[in-house]
């Protein structure tokens, strides 16, 4: 091998962010902070308090809340088995891999011997209570122990003794649950409801208004505005009342927030999808009508006739649009209570001056919704143009083992919100608050003074750049320019011994002499 080739091989791997994830860099992060700060401010004026919930939760929480048949739960969750016993999950993967079997199985029984000792370890850990003590695990362990008691322990290394048990061992090791199934949160509503129950929040003054900001994870096909790690600003109202004014106020809050950010092209779509009394009848009617036109629908919609006919209404397939427009509409099939609730929500929105667009095809992709649903779109986003989705979910807290509770909320896709702001000309630089001051210093004494000056200026709220190594003044001023500094503070031997510092305004080159004690006040006047 040539020297060049050897060197090439040694080159360390360059890493890249995993598909669907990305780094958010300055200056864009300044805009993210401004958006989040605005959320804190606006939401506080509506009486919301911030909640921070874990990034991972039991898989079952999301399966139960969002629904096992939804795309999110059935296809998109990042789920892993998290065992209390180190390496147990990895060892199982290894022992069950074909790679391992090929490595050790040469007509003998080494793989079965290894599998047997692994299975015995699993049983021990189960008995030490380090594995989930579920009824399924208990039954598996009992059955396994019964079967392996037939192995002659004195000859258990021999292939002819062990091989008949190969299948039993494989089945046990494959099926036993080594740890709790855990999932990176795909959304926050389920976690907020879990927290409401866990902390007995029904005992607090009702309703409880909470919001939460942070990353969510869904294994979707990445594209503009769609990521596998994305950020939501989520708000929930939980309590005993489903008064239509609560629906309207939640919507008013998110619209106020968007207005405050000067988000452009905002359109609010609303709908009422009924409740457990009227929706099932409508879904059956829809299914029957869809079956009549099945042949004219694409494969996705055909499948959904069986699994979830409501989702057909979501279809963006061009050829299906004229068919969908002729389908029965939920609005004509609401029960009296749902119809009255919907009418009242609209009245409450009118009272608040919130403009909306009724969209009977707005069904949401999560199972917990009932009655009010809404979605907000904005400019500059292409096909992934929903910046916010939400709705009412009475009964969800009960479904998760809590007391009967009403709920409504929304989540804003923060990535899309930022994208829309950037596409419509909001500069992240405009969010920088204080001017930058560059300290050009030369000499050891000047350095000590520069450190002191930096500390005082930063305490006063100025952004200060203090070069870590000495530079000639010319170079330092060039650097200050490149960084977009407004001022340069020049500290050399002369300045330190006279106590008169030089402050240069970079835009016009003006230089002034100042005493240390006057510097902060002088700069504040220039803001
Ligand atoms: P969702 O409609 O699944 O609802 O998500 C809300 C918003 O999150 C979407 O409108 C979109 O802006 C953003 N979003 C969703 N998936 C992605 C993705 N892969 N990449 C970028 N942005 C995305 C919920 O999550 C409900 N928990 C909302 C809710 C709260 N309902 C009641 N309370």
XYZ file of C-alpha atoms and ligand atoms in Angstrom:
560
model
C 0.000 0.000 0.000
C 1.381 3.436 -0.898
C 2.080 5.945 1.860
C -0.658 8.205 0.479
C -3.270 5.460 0.649
C -2.268 4.553 4.217
C -2.642 8.179 5.277
C -6.041 8.376 3.587
C -7.194 5.351 5.522
C -6.134 6.852 8.847
C -8.180 9.975 8.313
C -10.752 10.078 11.108
C -14.392 9.822 10.157
C -16.139 13.139 9.689
C -19.527 13.128 11.352
C -22.683 14.758 10.132
C -25.950 15.385 11.912
C -28.224 12.351 11.498
C -30.791 12.532 8.676
C -33.775 14.567 9.737
C -31.875 16.352 12.525
C -29.947 19.593 12.191
C -27.926 22.195 14.012
C -29.532 25.528 14.599
C -26.790 28.107 14.467
C -26.255 31.738 15.374
C -27.499 34.206 14.319
C -30.711 32.163 13.669
C -30.742 31.054 17.313
C -31.300 34.708 18.268
C -34.612 34.522 16.422
C -35.481 31.252 18.199
C -34.829 32.927 21.519
C -36.954 35.907 20.583
C -39.820 33.610 19.553
C -39.575 31.642 22.800
C -39.310 34.801 24.881
C -42.432 36.143 23.182
C -44.230 32.863 23.968
C -43.242 33.168 27.646
C -44.543 36.746 27.718
C -47.790 36.286 25.788
C -48.732 32.993 27.458
C -48.101 34.491 30.907
C -50.625 37.237 30.133
C -53.225 34.480 29.590
C -52.358 32.850 32.936
C -50.289 29.931 31.619
C -47.374 28.467 33.573
C -44.438 26.598 32.062
C -44.113 22.844 32.542
C -41.058 20.821 31.522
C -41.731 17.156 30.877
C -39.231 14.357 30.132
C -37.964 13.700 26.629
C -38.773 9.990 26.992
C -41.763 8.249 28.463
C -43.227 4.728 28.486
C -44.206 3.734 24.949
C -47.631 2.743 26.246
C -48.386 6.374 27.204
C -48.202 7.523 23.586
C -49.791 4.367 22.200
C -52.800 4.845 24.451
C -53.122 8.635 24.072
C -52.284 9.238 20.425
C -53.684 5.872 19.258
C -51.962 2.664 18.103
C -53.340 2.935 14.568
C -52.129 6.483 13.930
C -49.117 7.076 11.673
C -47.254 8.605 14.605
C -47.519 5.518 16.816
C -47.494 2.788 14.197
C -44.613 4.097 12.069
C -42.834 7.112 13.419
C -41.814 6.618 17.036
C -38.255 6.180 18.245
C -38.680 3.311 20.659
C -36.089 1.343 22.577
C -36.054 -1.291 25.267
C -34.435 0.175 28.311
C -33.222 -2.534 30.707
C -32.025 -2.032 34.276
C -29.346 -4.673 33.608
C -26.445 -3.276 31.590
C -25.833 -4.825 28.149
C -28.677 -7.328 28.386
C -30.532 -5.957 25.359
C -27.314 -5.740 23.313
C -26.330 -9.312 24.248
C -29.687 -10.640 23.169
C -29.418 -8.831 19.822
C -25.988 -10.366 19.386
C -26.953 -13.920 20.315
C -29.969 -13.858 18.044
C -28.099 -12.395 15.080
C -27.369 -14.595 12.091
C -23.833 -13.228 12.180
C -23.280 -14.816 15.579
C -24.859 -18.113 14.590
C -22.592 -18.272 11.526
C -19.549 -17.407 13.641
C -19.919 -20.173 16.161
C -22.210 -22.761 14.713
C -20.188 -25.312 12.838
C -22.525 -28.187 13.243
C -21.926 -28.123 16.989
C -23.876 -26.566 19.823
C -21.800 -23.580 20.957
C -24.531 -21.105 20.055
C -27.109 -23.141 21.969
C -24.792 -23.411 24.968
C -24.318 -19.637 24.958
C -28.015 -19.122 24.530
C -28.743 -21.436 27.430
C -26.392 -19.581 29.781
C -27.852 -16.271 28.586
C -31.391 -17.551 29.214
C -30.393 -18.684 32.709
C -29.011 -15.195 33.393
C -32.288 -13.686 32.175
C -34.268 -15.936 34.522
C -31.973 -14.936 37.434
C -32.456 -11.259 36.671
C -36.212 -11.772 36.463
C -36.187 -13.475 39.831
C -34.047 -10.623 41.254
C -36.824 -8.308 40.039
C -34.455 -6.494 37.668
C -36.691 -7.301 34.660
C -40.282 -6.094 34.195
C -42.505 -8.168 36.491
C -45.316 -8.442 33.953
C -47.717 -11.363 33.760
C -46.386 -12.118 30.239
C -42.812 -12.356 31.546
C -43.909 -14.519 34.459
C -45.703 -16.952 32.130
C -42.706 -17.073 29.754
C -40.262 -17.792 32.590
C -42.512 -20.513 34.068
C -42.969 -22.199 30.729
C -39.273 -21.977 29.957
C -38.226 -23.454 33.316
C -40.653 -26.316 32.840
C -39.234 -27.141 29.421
C -35.548 -26.857 30.298
C -35.936 -28.983 33.405
C -35.920 -31.853 30.907
C -32.311 -31.101 29.953
C -29.840 -33.457 31.513
C -27.627 -30.992 33.402
C -24.606 -33.317 33.478
C -24.484 -33.517 29.706
C -25.781 -30.065 28.780
C -22.646 -29.196 26.759
C -23.405 -31.901 24.215
C -24.970 -31.034 20.910
C -27.264 -34.050 20.801
C -28.646 -33.190 24.255
C -29.040 -29.498 23.686
C -30.036 -29.161 20.056
C -33.631 -30.353 20.528
C -34.059 -27.320 22.836
C -32.704 -24.808 20.348
C -36.193 -23.651 19.341
C -37.368 -23.327 22.964
C -34.303 -21.248 23.866
C -34.673 -19.013 20.850
C -38.346 -18.414 21.515
C -37.806 -17.585 25.168
C -34.890 -15.231 24.565
C -36.712 -13.533 21.704
C -39.994 -13.064 23.575
C -38.970 -12.133 27.102
C -39.220 -8.429 27.845
C -35.810 -7.341 29.153
C -36.744 -3.794 30.020
C -39.445 -1.217 29.731
C -40.354 -0.084 26.284
C -39.471 3.589 26.152
C -40.141 6.172 23.450
C -38.715 9.583 22.584
C -41.728 11.847 22.824
C -43.431 12.460 19.472
C -45.666 15.151 21.035
C -46.304 16.701 24.444
C -50.039 16.425 25.160
C -49.823 12.867 26.503
C -46.958 13.819 28.832
C -48.751 16.929 30.116
C -51.848 14.817 30.892
C -49.645 12.222 32.595
C -48.113 14.989 34.726
C -51.575 16.429 35.520
C -52.592 13.045 36.907
C -49.278 12.271 38.618
C -49.247 15.581 40.508
C -52.957 15.560 41.366
C -53.420 18.843 39.574
C -57.209 18.390 39.699
C -56.821 19.705 43.248
C -55.433 23.024 41.987
C -57.758 25.889 41.003
C -59.245 24.830 37.658
C -58.611 25.040 34.813
C -54.890 24.359 34.913
C -53.113 26.145 32.065
C -49.715 24.805 31.083
C -47.249 25.270 28.255
C -44.129 23.451 27.262
C -41.342 24.175 24.758
C -38.903 21.594 23.443
C -37.873 18.942 20.942
C -40.155 16.167 19.666
C -39.176 13.134 17.593
C -40.951 11.472 14.673
C -39.409 9.226 12.034
C -41.038 10.961 9.073
C -39.582 11.441 5.598
C -37.501 14.622 5.997
C -38.239 17.566 3.719
C -38.467 21.344 3.997
C -40.297 22.080 7.251
C -40.381 18.410 8.259
C -37.706 16.990 10.508
C -37.185 13.944 12.686
C -36.184 16.125 15.612
C -38.345 19.216 15.574
C -39.490 21.709 18.175
C -42.929 22.481 19.481
C -44.399 25.225 21.594
C -47.280 23.371 23.185
C -50.097 24.715 25.389
C -52.827 22.807 27.222
C -55.844 23.756 29.347
C -57.102 21.001 31.664
C -59.981 21.040 34.097
C -63.628 20.467 34.746
C -65.133 22.803 32.167
C -65.544 22.541 28.407
C -67.016 26.044 28.115
C -66.717 27.214 24.485
C -65.026 30.388 25.773
C -62.048 28.213 26.768
C -61.688 26.947 23.190
C -61.934 30.489 21.879
C -59.463 31.930 24.382
C -56.862 29.253 23.607
C -57.182 30.082 19.913
C -57.100 33.818 20.671
C -53.850 33.263 22.574
C -52.034 31.580 19.708
C -53.321 34.195 17.242
C -52.107 36.978 19.583
C -48.725 35.288 19.748
C -48.461 35.114 15.934
C -49.593 38.718 15.660
C -46.954 39.820 18.172
C -44.313 38.084 16.022
C -45.777 39.687 12.876
C -46.151 36.301 11.229
C -47.502 36.786 7.708
C -50.321 35.095 5.795
C -51.845 33.520 8.891
C -55.014 31.513 8.245
C -56.978 29.784 10.985
C -59.090 26.780 9.968
C -61.592 25.354 12.425
C -63.920 22.380 12.515
C -65.982 20.286 14.896
C -65.465 16.522 14.603
C -68.213 15.465 17.002
C -67.924 13.238 20.044
C -68.314 9.589 20.920
C -72.078 9.831 20.411
C -72.241 11.273 16.936
C -68.871 10.622 15.331
C -69.047 6.800 15.080
C -72.325 7.066 13.141
C -70.799 9.626 10.782
C -67.675 7.468 10.310
C -69.888 4.510 9.323
C -71.797 6.658 6.857
C -68.509 7.936 5.422
C -67.174 4.390 5.145
C -70.299 3.292 3.297
C -70.103 6.240 0.887
C -66.383 5.735 0.331
C -66.901 2.050 -0.424
C -69.183 3.054 -3.305
C -66.356 5.077 -4.917
C -63.488 2.839 -3.798
C -62.269 2.101 -7.350
C -61.745 5.781 -8.051
C -59.487 6.272 -5.000
C -55.742 5.812 -4.700
C -54.187 2.974 -2.640
C -53.717 5.094 0.537
C -57.328 6.208 0.630
C -58.554 2.711 -0.237
C -56.692 1.354 2.778
C -58.068 4.122 4.980
C -61.670 3.220 4.158
C -61.095 0.313 6.515
C -58.588 1.714 9.028
C -59.672 5.348 9.410
C -62.102 6.784 6.847
C -61.843 10.288 8.363
C -58.224 10.502 7.204
C -59.388 10.204 3.581
C -60.692 13.756 3.989
C -57.061 14.824 4.552
C -56.004 13.518 1.145
C -54.026 15.892 -1.064
C -54.249 13.570 -4.110
C -55.505 15.717 -6.989
C -57.778 13.127 -8.593
C -59.567 12.480 -5.302
C -60.563 16.074 -4.607
C -63.802 16.171 -6.620
C -64.897 12.861 -5.063
C -64.174 14.049 -1.532
C -66.102 17.272 -2.063
C -69.269 15.217 -2.657
C -68.944 13.124 0.541
C -71.268 13.669 3.509
C -70.026 16.385 5.861
C -69.635 15.988 9.605
C -71.318 19.358 10.189
C -74.609 17.862 8.964
C -74.315 14.882 11.316
C -73.366 16.411 14.666
C -75.531 15.618 17.670
C -77.382 18.503 19.299
C -74.754 19.064 22.024
C -71.825 19.099 19.634
C -73.621 21.404 17.204
C -74.463 23.814 20.041
C -70.877 23.726 21.326
C -69.499 24.457 17.873
C -71.895 27.343 17.301
C -70.913 28.802 20.681
C -67.181 28.470 19.936
C -67.700 30.454 16.725
C -69.660 33.121 18.605
C -66.884 33.365 21.187
C -64.282 33.731 18.434
C -66.368 36.526 16.861
C -66.546 38.301 20.225
C -62.745 38.237 20.352
C -62.387 39.454 16.783
C -60.613 36.234 15.751
C -61.088 35.543 12.025
C -61.525 31.916 11.069
C -62.227 29.753 8.110
C -64.521 26.757 8.532
C -62.997 23.646 7.012
C -65.143 20.523 7.254
C -62.236 18.418 5.981
C -60.001 19.334 8.911
C -59.570 16.042 10.758
C -56.433 15.644 12.788
C -53.965 12.774 12.742
C -54.162 11.965 16.446
C -56.943 9.857 17.993
C -57.644 11.869 21.136
C -59.520 14.743 19.520
C -63.237 15.415 19.803
C -65.399 18.466 18.998
C -63.225 21.536 18.269
C -60.205 21.035 16.020
C -58.108 23.751 14.414
C -55.036 24.305 12.319
C -53.133 27.455 11.398
C -51.140 27.934 8.209
C -48.677 30.682 7.323
C -46.769 32.071 4.340
C -43.552 30.773 2.836
C -43.764 27.135 3.882
C -44.540 25.103 0.753
C -46.436 21.858 1.292
C -45.693 21.576 5.039
C -47.545 24.790 5.784
C -49.290 24.008 9.100
C -47.560 26.039 11.817
C -50.001 25.013 14.518
C -52.490 22.245 15.178
C -54.759 21.603 18.093
C -58.125 20.727 19.449
C -60.278 19.513 22.281
C -59.598 16.149 23.929
C -62.134 15.637 26.746
C -61.676 12.181 28.235
C -57.976 11.771 27.468
C -56.954 12.216 31.112
C -59.475 9.504 32.031
C -58.098 7.219 29.345
C -54.707 7.603 31.024
C -56.088 6.594 34.413
C -56.958 10.044 35.785
C -60.226 11.647 36.894
C -62.849 12.770 34.344
C -61.288 15.904 32.854
C -61.865 18.189 29.895
C -58.941 19.390 27.855
C -57.980 21.529 24.899
C -54.648 22.646 23.536
C -52.397 23.200 20.562
C -48.828 22.785 19.441
C -46.933 25.224 17.270
C -44.212 23.800 15.019
C -41.400 26.143 16.000
C -39.136 25.155 13.092
C -41.898 26.074 10.632
C -42.721 29.264 12.477
C -39.070 30.381 12.249
C -38.907 29.308 8.604
C -41.944 31.412 7.780
C -40.510 34.417 9.648
C -37.200 34.105 7.798
C -38.873 33.606 4.394
C -40.869 36.779 4.909
C -37.810 38.866 5.681
C -37.525 38.874 9.472
C -33.822 39.209 10.090
C -32.468 37.281 13.037
C -29.860 40.040 13.407
C -32.574 42.516 14.286
C -33.123 40.630 17.522
C -29.656 41.371 18.891
C -30.166 43.745 21.746
C -26.915 45.309 22.852
C -24.085 46.734 20.716
C -20.771 44.924 20.531
C -17.679 46.485 22.044
C -14.232 45.202 21.096
C -11.339 45.723 23.490
C -8.064 46.261 21.651
C -5.312 45.893 24.214
C -1.497 45.826 24.090
C 0.866 45.178 26.973
C 0.620 43.204 30.200
C -0.717 46.067 32.324
C -3.252 46.930 29.674
C -4.381 43.281 29.658
C -5.219 43.342 33.388
C -7.147 46.598 32.851
C -8.892 45.106 29.822
C -10.101 42.115 31.853
C -11.496 44.495 34.490
C -13.149 46.673 31.859
C -14.714 43.610 30.164
C -16.156 42.447 33.460
C -17.704 45.832 34.278
C -19.089 46.351 30.789
C -20.628 42.861 30.661
C -22.187 43.409 34.073
C -23.741 46.550 32.630
C -25.227 44.427 29.812
C -22.856 45.186 26.931
C -21.604 42.483 24.634
C -17.826 42.519 24.898
C -15.178 40.767 22.826
C -11.839 40.508 24.636
C -9.123 39.019 22.385
C -7.325 36.201 24.221
C -3.884 37.081 22.837
C -2.193 40.385 22.256
C -2.649 41.909 18.799
C -1.273 45.005 17.139
C -3.923 47.762 17.291
C -4.359 47.786 13.492
C -5.145 44.070 13.407
C -7.408 44.324 16.434
C -9.438 47.124 14.852
C -9.728 45.099 11.632
C -11.065 42.184 13.663
C -13.518 44.492 15.466
C -14.830 45.620 12.074
C -15.254 42.049 10.847
C -17.290 41.153 13.920
C -19.551 44.143 13.339
C -18.553 45.846 16.583
C -19.952 49.327 17.210
C -17.120 50.443 19.475
C -13.506 49.639 20.122
C -11.947 50.404 23.459
C -8.246 51.007 22.956
C -6.043 50.196 25.931
C -2.267 50.581 25.651
C 0.477 51.676 28.062
C -0.418 55.350 27.576
C -4.084 54.834 28.415
C -3.322 52.776 31.496
C -0.787 55.198 32.965
C -2.849 58.335 32.212
C -6.187 56.755 33.266
C -7.698 58.235 30.086
C -9.084 55.510 27.840
C -9.689 55.782 24.113
C -13.114 54.866 22.765
C -13.462 54.635 19.010
C -16.858 54.607 17.281
C -16.301 52.294 14.342
C -19.020 53.644 12.054
C -17.429 57.113 11.747
C -13.949 56.602 13.185
C -14.533 59.217 15.902
C -12.200 58.838 18.918
C -12.843 60.149 22.424
C -10.848 60.131 25.647
C -12.760 58.919 28.695
C -12.069 58.084 32.327
C -12.797 54.517 33.428
C -15.500 55.681 35.817
C -17.374 57.490 33.012
C -17.261 54.727 30.404
C -20.436 52.779 31.199
C -22.605 55.901 31.558
C -21.159 57.378 28.380
C -21.913 54.198 26.404
C -25.435 53.948 27.782
C -26.170 57.449 26.446
C -25.186 56.299 22.949
C -27.776 53.508 22.832
P -49.524 17.882 15.432
O -50.475 18.423 14.416
O -49.061 16.492 15.258
O -50.243 18.050 16.838
O -48.267 18.830 15.515
C -48.404 20.206 15.721
C -47.456 20.986 14.843
O -46.118 20.513 15.015
C -47.700 20.833 13.354
O -48.715 21.700 12.908
C -46.353 21.229 12.780
O -46.225 22.640 12.734
C -45.388 20.694 13.819
N -44.811 19.412 13.365
C -45.347 18.183 13.451
N -44.516 17.258 12.930
C -43.422 17.924 12.505
C -42.195 17.539 11.870
N -41.914 16.276 11.599
N -41.295 18.510 11.569
C -41.558 19.809 11.855
N -42.682 20.224 12.454
C -43.605 19.306 12.774
C -49.711 17.678 18.033
O -48.554 17.352 18.189
C -50.663 17.810 19.191
N -49.997 17.297 20.398
C -51.111 19.246 19.352
C -52.039 19.444 20.513
C -51.720 19.917 21.737
N -53.318 19.140 20.523
C -53.822 19.417 21.718
N -52.852 19.866 22.460
